[in-house]
Short mmCIF file of C-alpha atoms in Angstrom, two decimals:
data_model
loop_
_atom_site.label_atom_id
_atom_site.label_comp_id
_atom_site.label_asym_id
_atom_site.label_seq_id
_atom_site.Cartn_x
_atom_site.Cartn_y
_atom_site.Cartn_z
CA MET A 1 -50.54 -119.36 -188.99
CA ASP A 2 -49.75 -123.02 -189.14
CA SER A 3 -51.99 -124.77 -186.65
CA THR A 4 -49.77 -127.81 -186.74
CA GLN A 5 -46.99 -125.84 -185.10
CA LEU A 6 -49.44 -124.48 -182.55
CA LEU A 7 -50.68 -127.97 -181.78
CA LYS A 8 -47.18 -129.25 -181.21
CA GLY A 9 -46.82 -126.62 -178.54
CA VAL A 10 -49.95 -127.70 -176.70
CA LEU A 11 -49.99 -131.40 -177.50
CA ASP A 12 -49.10 -132.32 -173.93
CA THR A 13 -52.14 -130.44 -172.67
CA ALA A 14 -54.37 -131.88 -175.39
CA VAL A 15 -53.32 -135.44 -174.57
CA LEU A 16 -53.83 -134.90 -170.84
CA ALA A 17 -57.23 -133.37 -171.50
CA VAL A 18 -58.35 -136.38 -173.55
CA LEU A 19 -57.09 -138.82 -170.90
CA ASP A 20 -58.75 -136.79 -168.17
CA ASN A 21 -62.05 -137.85 -169.75
CA GLY A 22 -61.14 -141.49 -169.45
CA ARG A 23 -58.28 -143.87 -170.01
CA THR A 24 -57.68 -145.10 -173.51
CA TYR A 25 -55.07 -146.63 -175.78
CA GLY A 26 -52.88 -144.98 -178.40
CA TYR A 27 -54.94 -145.53 -181.54
CA ASP A 28 -58.13 -144.30 -179.85
CA LEU A 29 -56.31 -141.32 -178.38
CA VAL A 30 -55.23 -140.25 -181.88
CA ARG A 31 -58.80 -140.75 -183.10
CA GLN A 32 -60.20 -138.59 -180.27
CA LEU A 33 -57.70 -135.82 -180.97
CA ARG A 34 -58.62 -135.82 -184.65
CA SER A 35 -62.34 -135.84 -183.77
CA ALA A 36 -61.73 -132.81 -181.56
CA GLY A 37 -60.48 -130.93 -184.61
CA PHE A 38 -56.76 -131.58 -184.51
CA GLU A 39 -56.49 -133.14 -187.93
CA GLY A 40 -52.85 -132.25 -188.38
CA VAL A 41 -51.51 -134.08 -185.36
CA GLY A 42 -49.08 -136.83 -186.31
CA ASP A 43 -49.53 -140.31 -184.88
CA ALA A 44 -45.83 -140.52 -184.05
CA SER A 45 -46.04 -137.18 -182.23
CA VAL A 46 -48.91 -138.49 -180.11
CA TYR A 47 -46.96 -141.62 -179.20
CA GLY A 48 -43.87 -139.59 -178.45
CA THR A 49 -45.90 -137.30 -176.23
CA LEU A 50 -47.43 -140.28 -174.47
CA ARG A 51 -43.98 -141.71 -173.82
CA ARG A 52 -42.65 -138.42 -172.51
CA LEU A 53 -45.62 -137.85 -170.22
CA PHE A 54 -45.47 -141.43 -168.99
CA ASN A 55 -41.76 -141.27 -168.21
CA GLY A 56 -42.36 -137.94 -166.53
CA GLY A 57 -44.74 -139.59 -164.11
CA TYR A 58 -47.92 -137.93 -165.29
CA LEU A 59 -49.64 -141.02 -166.60
CA ALA A 60 -50.42 -144.52 -165.41
CA SER A 61 -50.74 -147.47 -167.71
CA GLU A 62 -52.29 -150.88 -167.74
CA ILE A 63 -51.93 -153.65 -170.26
CA VAL A 64 -55.26 -155.16 -171.21
CA PRO A 65 -55.20 -158.43 -173.11
CA SER A 66 -57.37 -158.49 -176.18
CA GLU A 67 -58.96 -161.49 -177.77
CA GLU A 68 -59.10 -159.69 -181.11
CA GLY A 69 -55.46 -158.74 -181.45
CA PRO A 70 -52.33 -157.87 -179.53
CA ALA A 71 -52.66 -156.60 -175.97
CA ARG A 72 -53.37 -152.90 -175.70
CA LYS A 73 -51.70 -150.55 -173.29
CA TYR A 74 -54.28 -148.24 -171.81
CA TYR A 75 -53.05 -144.90 -170.51
CA GLY A 76 -54.76 -142.92 -167.80
CA ILE A 77 -54.01 -139.67 -166.06
CA ASN A 78 -52.80 -139.74 -162.47
CA GLY A 79 -52.63 -137.14 -159.75
CA ALA A 80 -49.45 -135.54 -161.04
CA GLY A 81 -50.97 -135.45 -164.51
CA ARG A 82 -54.10 -133.73 -163.22
CA ASP A 83 -51.97 -131.14 -161.47
CA MET A 84 -50.08 -130.53 -164.69
CA LEU A 85 -53.34 -130.27 -166.66
CA ALA A 86 -54.74 -127.76 -164.19
CA ASN A 87 -51.62 -125.62 -164.46
CA SER A 88 -51.69 -125.89 -168.25
CA LYS A 89 -55.35 -124.82 -168.33
CA LYS A 90 -54.53 -121.80 -166.22
CA THR A 91 -51.58 -120.91 -168.42
CA TRP A 92 -53.65 -121.42 -171.57
CA THR A 93 -56.47 -119.25 -170.26
CA GLU A 94 -54.09 -116.44 -169.37
CA PHE A 95 -52.30 -116.77 -172.68
CA THR A 96 -55.43 -116.78 -174.79
CA SER A 97 -56.89 -113.87 -172.81
CA SER A 98 -53.80 -111.85 -173.45
CA MET A 99 -53.73 -112.85 -177.10
CA ASP A 100 -57.41 -112.09 -177.54
CA ALA A 101 -56.97 -108.70 -175.97
CA LEU A 102 -53.99 -108.01 -178.18
CA LEU A 103 -55.77 -109.07 -181.32
CA GLU A 104 -58.93 -107.11 -180.45
CA GLY A 105 -56.85 -104.06 -179.71
CA GLY A 106 -55.14 -104.43 -183.06
CA GLU A 107 -58.47 -104.74 -184.86
CA GLU A 108 -59.81 -101.61 -183.23
CA GLU A 109 -56.87 -99.71 -184.41
CA MET B 1 -60.34 -164.60 -184.56
CA LYS B 2 -57.26 -162.85 -183.27
CA LEU B 3 -55.90 -160.25 -185.67
CA THR B 4 -52.24 -160.53 -186.48
CA LEU B 5 -49.93 -158.30 -188.44
CA SER B 6 -49.53 -158.69 -192.16
CA PRO B 7 -45.97 -159.15 -193.45
CA ALA B 8 -45.87 -155.51 -194.50
CA LYS B 9 -46.91 -154.32 -191.08
CA ALA B 10 -44.52 -156.71 -189.38
CA LYS B 11 -41.69 -155.34 -191.50
CA TYR B 12 -42.73 -151.78 -190.67
CA LEU B 13 -42.65 -152.63 -187.00
CA GLU B 14 -39.20 -154.20 -187.35
CA ARG B 15 -37.84 -151.11 -189.02
CA VAL B 16 -39.25 -148.86 -186.31
CA ALA B 17 -37.78 -151.16 -183.64
CA ALA B 18 -34.40 -150.96 -185.35
CA GLY B 19 -34.66 -147.19 -185.43
CA LEU B 20 -35.26 -147.18 -181.69
CA ALA B 21 -32.69 -149.83 -180.82
CA ASP B 22 -30.69 -147.43 -178.71
CA LEU B 23 -33.57 -146.81 -176.31
CA SER B 24 -33.92 -148.64 -173.02
CA GLY B 25 -35.70 -151.97 -173.30
CA GLU B 26 -38.82 -150.76 -171.52
CA ASP B 27 -39.15 -147.56 -173.57
CA ARG B 28 -38.64 -149.37 -176.85
CA ASP B 29 -40.89 -152.29 -175.95
CA ASP B 30 -43.69 -149.98 -174.81
CA VAL B 31 -43.59 -148.05 -178.09
CA ILE B 32 -43.48 -151.20 -180.17
CA GLN B 33 -46.39 -152.62 -178.22
CA ASP B 34 -48.40 -149.43 -178.73
CA LEU B 35 -47.52 -149.36 -182.42
CA GLU B 36 -48.37 -153.02 -182.92
CA ALA B 37 -51.83 -152.46 -181.47
CA HIS B 38 -52.18 -149.39 -183.72
CA LEU B 39 -51.10 -151.21 -186.88
CA VAL B 40 -53.68 -153.92 -186.33
CA GLU B 41 -56.38 -151.24 -186.67
CA LEU B 42 -55.10 -150.07 -190.08
CA GLU B 43 -55.20 -151.49 -193.54
CA ASP B 44 -51.85 -151.97 -195.20
CA ASP B 45 -52.34 -149.06 -197.55
CA GLN B 46 -53.26 -146.74 -194.68
CA MET B 47 -50.10 -147.51 -192.81
CA VAL B 48 -47.61 -145.27 -194.59
CA ARG B 49 -50.26 -142.67 -195.38
CA THR B 50 -51.14 -142.12 -191.73
CA LEU B 51 -47.90 -143.00 -189.98
CA GLY B 52 -45.31 -142.01 -192.55
CA ASP B 53 -42.62 -144.46 -193.48
CA ALA B 54 -40.77 -146.17 -190.67
CA GLU B 55 -37.85 -143.74 -190.62
CA GLU B 56 -40.19 -140.73 -190.60
CA PHE B 57 -42.14 -142.29 -187.75
CA VAL B 58 -38.94 -142.79 -185.76
CA THR B 59 -37.76 -139.23 -186.35
CA GLU B 60 -41.12 -137.67 -185.42
CA PHE B 61 -41.45 -139.96 -182.39
CA ARG B 62 -37.99 -139.05 -181.13
CA ALA B 63 -38.64 -135.35 -181.53
CA SER B 64 -41.90 -135.38 -179.60
CA ALA B 65 -40.55 -137.77 -176.96
CA GLY B 66 -37.54 -135.56 -176.36
CA LEU B 67 -35.12 -138.34 -177.20
CA THR B 68 -31.63 -137.87 -178.65
CA ASP B 69 -31.19 -137.98 -182.40
CA ARG B 70 -30.05 -141.40 -183.58
CA ASP B 71 -27.24 -139.81 -185.59
CA SER B 72 -25.57 -138.44 -182.52
CA PRO B 73 -23.64 -141.04 -180.56
CA PRO B 74 -26.02 -142.51 -178.06
CA ASP B 75 -24.95 -142.50 -174.49
CA VAL B 76 -24.83 -146.26 -174.24
CA SER B 77 -23.14 -146.85 -170.97
CA ARG B 78 -22.68 -150.33 -169.61
CA LEU B 79 -25.48 -149.64 -167.18
CA MET B 80 -27.84 -148.82 -170.03
CA VAL B 81 -26.90 -152.03 -171.84
CA VAL B 82 -27.56 -154.05 -168.72
CA ARG B 83 -30.80 -152.17 -168.14
CA ALA B 84 -31.89 -152.83 -171.73
CA ARG B 85 -31.16 -156.54 -171.38
CA LEU B 86 -32.97 -156.72 -168.05
CA GLY B 87 -35.87 -154.93 -169.65
CA ASN B 88 -35.96 -157.49 -172.48
CA TRP B 89 -35.86 -160.40 -170.07
CA GLY B 90 -38.51 -158.74 -168.00
CA GLN B 91 -40.71 -158.29 -171.03
CA ARG B 92 -40.33 -161.96 -172.00
CA LEU B 93 -40.99 -163.13 -168.46
CA SER B 94 -43.98 -160.82 -168.27
CA SER B 95 -45.46 -162.37 -171.40
CA MET B 96 -44.84 -165.91 -170.17
CA THR B 97 -46.34 -165.39 -166.72
CA ASN B 98 -49.28 -163.14 -167.59
CA TRP B 99 -47.65 -160.57 -165.36
CA GLY B 100 -50.29 -157.99 -166.13
CA THR B 101 -52.84 -160.02 -164.20
CA ILE B 102 -50.53 -161.08 -161.40
CA ARG B 103 -48.96 -157.71 -160.85
CA PRO B 104 -51.71 -156.02 -158.78
CA VAL B 105 -51.76 -159.00 -156.44
CA TRP B 106 -47.98 -158.81 -156.08
CA VAL B 107 -48.06 -155.06 -155.39
CA TRP B 108 -50.61 -155.52 -152.60
CA THR B 109 -48.90 -158.54 -151.00
CA ARG B 110 -45.23 -157.66 -151.21
CA GLY B 111 -45.58 -155.29 -148.26
CA TRP B 112 -46.88 -158.17 -146.13
CA LEU B 113 -44.09 -160.45 -147.36
CA LEU B 114 -41.47 -157.88 -146.36
CA ILE B 115 -42.77 -157.49 -142.82
CA ALA B 116 -43.48 -161.21 -142.45
CA GLY B 117 -39.91 -161.96 -143.49
CA LEU B 118 -38.57 -159.51 -140.91
CA ALA B 119 -40.77 -161.12 -138.26
CA VAL B 120 -39.52 -164.62 -139.14
CA LEU B 121 -35.92 -163.45 -138.91
CA SER B 122 -36.27 -161.51 -135.69
CA GLN B 123 -38.94 -163.27 -133.65
CA SER B 124 -39.14 -166.73 -132.16
CA THR B 125 -42.92 -166.67 -132.61
CA PRO B 126 -43.45 -164.71 -135.80
CA PHE B 127 -47.10 -165.66 -136.33
CA GLN B 128 -48.84 -165.76 -133.00
CA HIS B 129 -51.89 -164.35 -134.75
CA PHE B 130 -51.48 -165.45 -138.34
CA PRO B 131 -51.61 -163.78 -140.85
CA ILE B 132 -50.47 -160.76 -138.88
CA PRO B 133 -46.70 -160.91 -138.38
CA THR B 134 -45.66 -160.51 -134.77
CA ILE B 135 -42.96 -157.92 -134.21
CA GLU B 136 -42.89 -156.91 -130.57
CA GLY B 137 -46.59 -157.61 -130.58
CA SER B 138 -49.22 -158.11 -133.24
CA LEU B 139 -50.34 -154.47 -133.18
CA LEU B 140 -46.93 -153.22 -134.33
CA GLY B 141 -46.85 -155.96 -136.93
CA LEU B 142 -50.23 -154.85 -138.25
CA LEU B 143 -49.15 -151.22 -138.41
CA LEU B 144 -45.95 -152.16 -140.21
CA VAL B 145 -47.85 -154.26 -142.74
CA ALA B 146 -50.28 -151.38 -143.35
CA GLY B 147 -47.40 -148.96 -143.84
CA ALA B 148 -45.46 -151.29 -146.09
CA THR B 149 -48.54 -151.98 -148.21
CA TYR B 150 -49.24 -148.26 -148.57
CA LEU B 151 -45.63 -147.65 -149.62
CA SER B 152 -45.73 -150.56 -152.03
CA VAL B 153 -48.85 -149.28 -153.79
CA ALA B 154 -47.56 -145.68 -153.84
CA LEU B 155 -44.26 -146.72 -155.42
CA ASP B 156 -46.08 -148.71 -158.06
CA ARG B 157 -48.34 -145.84 -159.06
CA GLY B 158 -45.61 -143.36 -159.88
CA ARG B 159 -43.66 -143.94 -163.09
CA THR B 160 -40.68 -141.63 -162.63
CA PRO B 161 -37.32 -143.41 -162.91
CA VAL B 162 -36.71 -142.94 -159.18
CA ARG B 163 -40.03 -144.48 -158.29
CA GLN B 164 -39.58 -147.31 -160.77
CA PHE B 165 -36.21 -148.12 -159.28
CA SER B 166 -37.58 -147.86 -155.75
CA SER B 167 -40.42 -150.21 -156.64
CA VAL B 168 -37.98 -152.77 -158.00
CA VAL B 169 -35.80 -152.46 -154.90
CA PHE B 170 -38.89 -152.91 -152.71
CA SER B 171 -39.85 -156.10 -154.57
CA ALA B 172 -36.31 -157.45 -154.38
CA ALA B 173 -36.09 -156.71 -150.66
CA ALA B 174 -39.40 -158.46 -149.98
CA VAL B 175 -38.31 -161.57 -151.88
CA VAL B 176 -34.82 -161.71 -150.36
CA ILE B 177 -35.96 -161.13 -146.79
CA MET B 178 -38.75 -163.65 -147.01
CA LEU B 179 -36.52 -166.31 -148.57
CA THR B 180 -33.83 -165.66 -145.97
CA GLY B 181 -36.41 -166.00 -143.22
CA VAL B 182 -37.68 -169.27 -144.63
CA VAL B 183 -34.17 -170.72 -144.96
CA ALA B 184 -32.48 -169.34 -141.88
CA GLY B 185 -35.30 -168.50 -139.50
CA PRO B 186 -36.92 -170.67 -136.89
CA PRO B 187 -39.86 -172.88 -137.85
CA LEU B 188 -43.11 -170.98 -138.13
CA SER B 189 -44.45 -172.21 -134.82
CA SER B 190 -46.89 -170.31 -132.67
CA SER B 191 -46.05 -172.17 -129.51
CA GLY B 192 -42.82 -170.41 -128.79
CA HIS B 193 -41.35 -173.65 -127.57
CA GLY B 194 -38.87 -175.89 -129.20
CA GLU B 195 -35.91 -173.53 -129.35
CA ILE B 196 -32.80 -173.70 -127.24
CA ALA B 197 -30.24 -171.07 -126.39
CA ASP B 198 -27.76 -171.80 -129.19
CA GLY B 199 -30.49 -171.55 -131.79
CA ALA B 200 -30.76 -175.27 -132.56
CA MET B 201 -34.12 -176.96 -132.47
CA LEU B 202 -35.09 -179.48 -129.86
CA GLN B 203 -36.41 -182.83 -130.88
CA PRO B 204 -39.60 -184.13 -129.25
CA GLY B 205 -38.75 -185.61 -125.87
CA GLN B 206 -35.58 -183.54 -125.37
CA LEU B 207 -35.35 -181.48 -122.25
CA ILE B 208 -34.73 -177.78 -121.89
CA GLY B 209 -33.28 -176.13 -118.79
CA ALA B 210 -34.28 -172.89 -117.08
CA ASP B 211 -31.44 -171.12 -118.88
CA GLY B 212 -32.78 -172.23 -122.26
CA GLY B 213 -29.96 -174.69 -122.66
CA GLU B 214 -30.33 -178.32 -123.58
CA VAL B 215 -30.44 -180.83 -120.72
CA THR B 216 -28.47 -183.93 -121.67
CA ASN B 217 -27.91 -185.54 -118.30
CA ILE B 218 -29.53 -185.57 -114.88
CA TYR B 219 -27.69 -185.96 -111.57
CA ALA B 220 -29.63 -187.06 -108.50
CA PHE B 221 -28.50 -186.93 -104.89
CA ASP B 222 -30.02 -188.19 -101.69
CA ARG B 223 -30.62 -186.04 -98.62
CA GLU B 224 -27.10 -186.59 -97.42
CA GLY B 225 -25.67 -185.39 -100.68
CA ASN B 226 -24.74 -188.79 -101.98
CA SER B 227 -25.02 -189.33 -105.69
CA VAL B 228 -27.69 -191.85 -106.58
CA GLU B 229 -28.68 -193.59 -109.70
CA VAL B 230 -32.32 -193.20 -110.60
CA LEU B 231 -34.67 -194.44 -113.25
CA LEU B 232 -36.74 -191.50 -114.45
CA PHE B 233 -40.17 -191.56 -116.06
CA ASP B 234 -42.51 -188.77 -117.10
CA GLN B 235 -46.09 -188.30 -115.90
CA ASN B 236 -47.29 -190.75 -118.54
CA GLY B 237 -44.92 -193.46 -117.48
CA ASN B 238 -42.59 -193.00 -120.46
CA PRO B 239 -38.87 -193.24 -119.86
CA LEU B 240 -37.42 -189.76 -119.65
CA GLN B 241 -35.15 -189.09 -122.59
CA SER B 242 -32.59 -186.30 -122.62
CA LEU B 243 -30.81 -187.08 -125.86
CA PRO B 244 -31.83 -186.72 -129.50
CA ALA B 245 -34.36 -189.27 -130.65
CA TRP B 246 -31.98 -190.92 -133.08
CA VAL B 247 -29.85 -192.16 -130.19
CA TYR B 248 -32.73 -194.13 -128.70
CA GLU B 249 -33.83 -195.33 -132.12
CA GLU B 250 -30.32 -196.56 -132.81
CA ALA B 251 -30.11 -198.20 -129.39
CA GLU B 252 -33.40 -199.96 -130.01
CA ARG B 253 -32.43 -200.99 -133.53
CA ASN B 254 -29.04 -202.33 -132.46
CA PRO B 255 -29.40 -203.46 -128.86
CA GLY B 256 -26.12 -205.31 -129.08
CA PHE B 257 -24.19 -202.21 -130.12
CA ASP B 258 -21.83 -201.68 -127.26
CA GLU B 259 -19.87 -198.70 -128.44
CA PRO B 260 -20.67 -195.25 -127.08
CA PHE B 261 -23.16 -193.18 -129.04
CA GLU B 262 -21.47 -189.99 -130.12
CA VAL B 263 -23.77 -187.06 -129.43
CA GLY B 264 -22.04 -183.88 -130.45
CA PRO B 265 -19.13 -183.07 -128.13
CA PHE B 266 -19.53 -186.17 -125.97
CA ALA B 267 -20.60 -189.81 -126.14
CA VAL B 268 -23.05 -191.82 -124.09
CA ARG B 269 -22.91 -195.43 -123.01
CA PHE B 270 -26.15 -196.83 -121.68
CA ALA B 271 -26.44 -199.23 -118.79
CA ARG B 272 -27.64 -202.74 -119.67
CA ASP B 273 -30.26 -204.92 -118.07
CA GLU B 274 -29.86 -208.60 -117.36
CA PHE B 275 -30.71 -209.38 -120.97
CA GLY B 276 -28.13 -207.00 -122.29
CA ARG B 277 -30.68 -204.48 -123.46
CA PRO B 278 -29.80 -200.79 -123.06
CA VAL B 279 -31.50 -198.98 -120.17
CA THR B 280 -31.82 -195.46 -121.54
CA ASN B 281 -33.41 -193.70 -118.57
CA LEU B 282 -30.99 -194.62 -115.82
CA TYR B 283 -29.53 -191.33 -114.69
CA PRO B 284 -26.99 -190.01 -114.54
CA LEU B 285 -26.06 -191.30 -117.97
CA THR B 286 -22.51 -192.46 -118.43
CA THR B 287 -21.02 -189.72 -120.58
CA LEU B 288 -17.62 -189.99 -122.20
CA GLN B 289 -15.17 -187.79 -123.95
CA PHE B 290 -12.63 -189.00 -126.48
CA GLY B 291 -9.08 -188.22 -125.55
CA ALA B 292 -5.55 -189.41 -126.06
CA ASP B 293 -6.35 -192.58 -124.14
CA GLY B 294 -9.61 -193.25 -125.91
CA TRP B 295 -13.05 -192.79 -124.36
CA MET B 296 -12.79 -191.37 -120.85
CA PRO B 297 -15.67 -190.67 -118.47
CA LEU B 298 -16.74 -187.07 -118.20
CA PRO B 299 -16.57 -185.81 -114.62
CA PRO B 300 -19.88 -184.79 -113.06
CA PRO B 301 -20.59 -181.09 -112.74
CA GLN B 302 -19.60 -179.16 -109.66
CA LEU B 303 -22.86 -178.91 -107.80
CA GLY B 304 -24.07 -176.73 -104.99
CA PHE B 305 -27.24 -178.47 -104.09
CA PRO B 306 -29.45 -177.33 -101.18
CA ARG B 307 -29.11 -179.09 -97.87
CA VAL B 308 -32.20 -181.05 -97.30
CA GLY B 309 -33.60 -181.19 -93.77
CA GLY B 310 -36.58 -183.15 -92.44
CA GLY B 311 -37.15 -186.79 -91.45
CA PRO B 312 -36.62 -190.11 -93.13
CA SER B 313 -37.90 -191.06 -96.51
CA GLY B 314 -41.65 -190.50 -96.84
CA GLU B 315 -41.80 -187.26 -94.83
CA ASP B 316 -41.88 -183.82 -96.38
CA ALA B 317 -38.69 -181.79 -96.08
CA ILE B 318 -37.93 -178.15 -96.73
CA THR B 319 -34.89 -177.11 -98.75
CA ASN B 320 -32.86 -173.96 -98.15
CA ASP B 321 -34.81 -172.08 -100.78
CA GLY B 322 -38.15 -173.06 -99.27
CA ALA B 323 -39.04 -175.78 -101.74
CA ILE B 324 -40.78 -178.83 -100.39
CA VAL B 325 -39.12 -182.12 -101.23
CA THR B 326 -41.20 -185.25 -101.02
CA THR B 327 -39.47 -188.57 -101.42
CA THR B 328 -41.16 -191.63 -102.82
CA SER B 329 -40.16 -195.25 -102.81
CA MET B 330 -38.25 -196.48 -105.86
CA PRO B 331 -39.87 -199.15 -108.09
CA GLU B 332 -38.30 -202.51 -107.76
CA LEU B 333 -35.92 -203.26 -110.59
CA GLU B 334 -34.09 -206.36 -111.40
CA GLY B 335 -30.81 -207.15 -112.95
CA LEU B 336 -29.48 -203.65 -113.58
CA SER B 337 -25.80 -203.63 -114.29
CA ASP B 338 -23.28 -201.31 -115.89
#
């Protein structure tokens, strides 16, 4: 199974989960996702997901000037984003439980 | 030292921007800003390896952002073009004014500006308890400011298109209403005085009647109902003035000016003393109206004055409405003539 395809399906949840730990900017968000084990995630996909979540009203943003380079836009999760994350967690838990049960049942057979 | 983009990275950024040219200004500018900050963190040789070439980046970005494929005709309506241009101007203005720092202050104060502007437009005393706008009382003004501030902050926090638009409308309304109040509203006075019924402002020294109208002339009658000419002074001994200040300034500057002073719908000619100087507090003033035959005296008003009973001058008398009228002796004056 190609994990990249799996990740694309849950990238929204992964991004929200990272931001739920604290606001950050795009480059660091990609770094955190890769550190969490999602090596195959594309940078452009992360930025596209950020844009889609932001336009959907799930994220807040703040531009922070930097003395070392261009200003960085920090993204943070807002109330709507937390609601979405909670629903996604519930869905993921149910999905993985079902999948685990299915796979274990298949193994027994 | 501030890191800047190398030529290769700058070109990469340009190509990505071109690939996203059909997006709204804000969407495109946000992505470019994010990407610029990302590129600064990379070496040149990492750029294509981690991001893909510019076209690949654009394609992958569009797919994950749920945007239309560039090859399909973009839905570039006139509104979108205008919105993109406004977004570009907004981005430039934001950079010039350090909007990121100012913005939180604006979000928290625009609610106050909106209510203050409404108070200035609707109330004669909009700031009895500054900085709380007075709208039918300071308590209502305070509640309205609290509500407007809450709404302002709530609109700013959401980023859906509806909320973005609502936030912009809120800002525009606050600015327009406040500017209109400043231009068209009454002066921001807490005294509540200084306004007359037709909305014009009184000058210092002008008189206001019980009906809120301007008093421009005073008619005096004796007990028998005979019209009398009187010299009037206030409690400080200053001549009582019922006309705009410029009339008296002009009369003082040009004492020999014998033409009537035109004051709105009528003109006034002052009496002169023995030296020819204008006597500005001899009432009633001689008021004139310009007609076919030139300046003609205005007739006095039709009066229904109370019959005054009581004894000769110096004794108290009671009018029909119960008021007590006390007469005093007139100061001696010399040389008054018309």
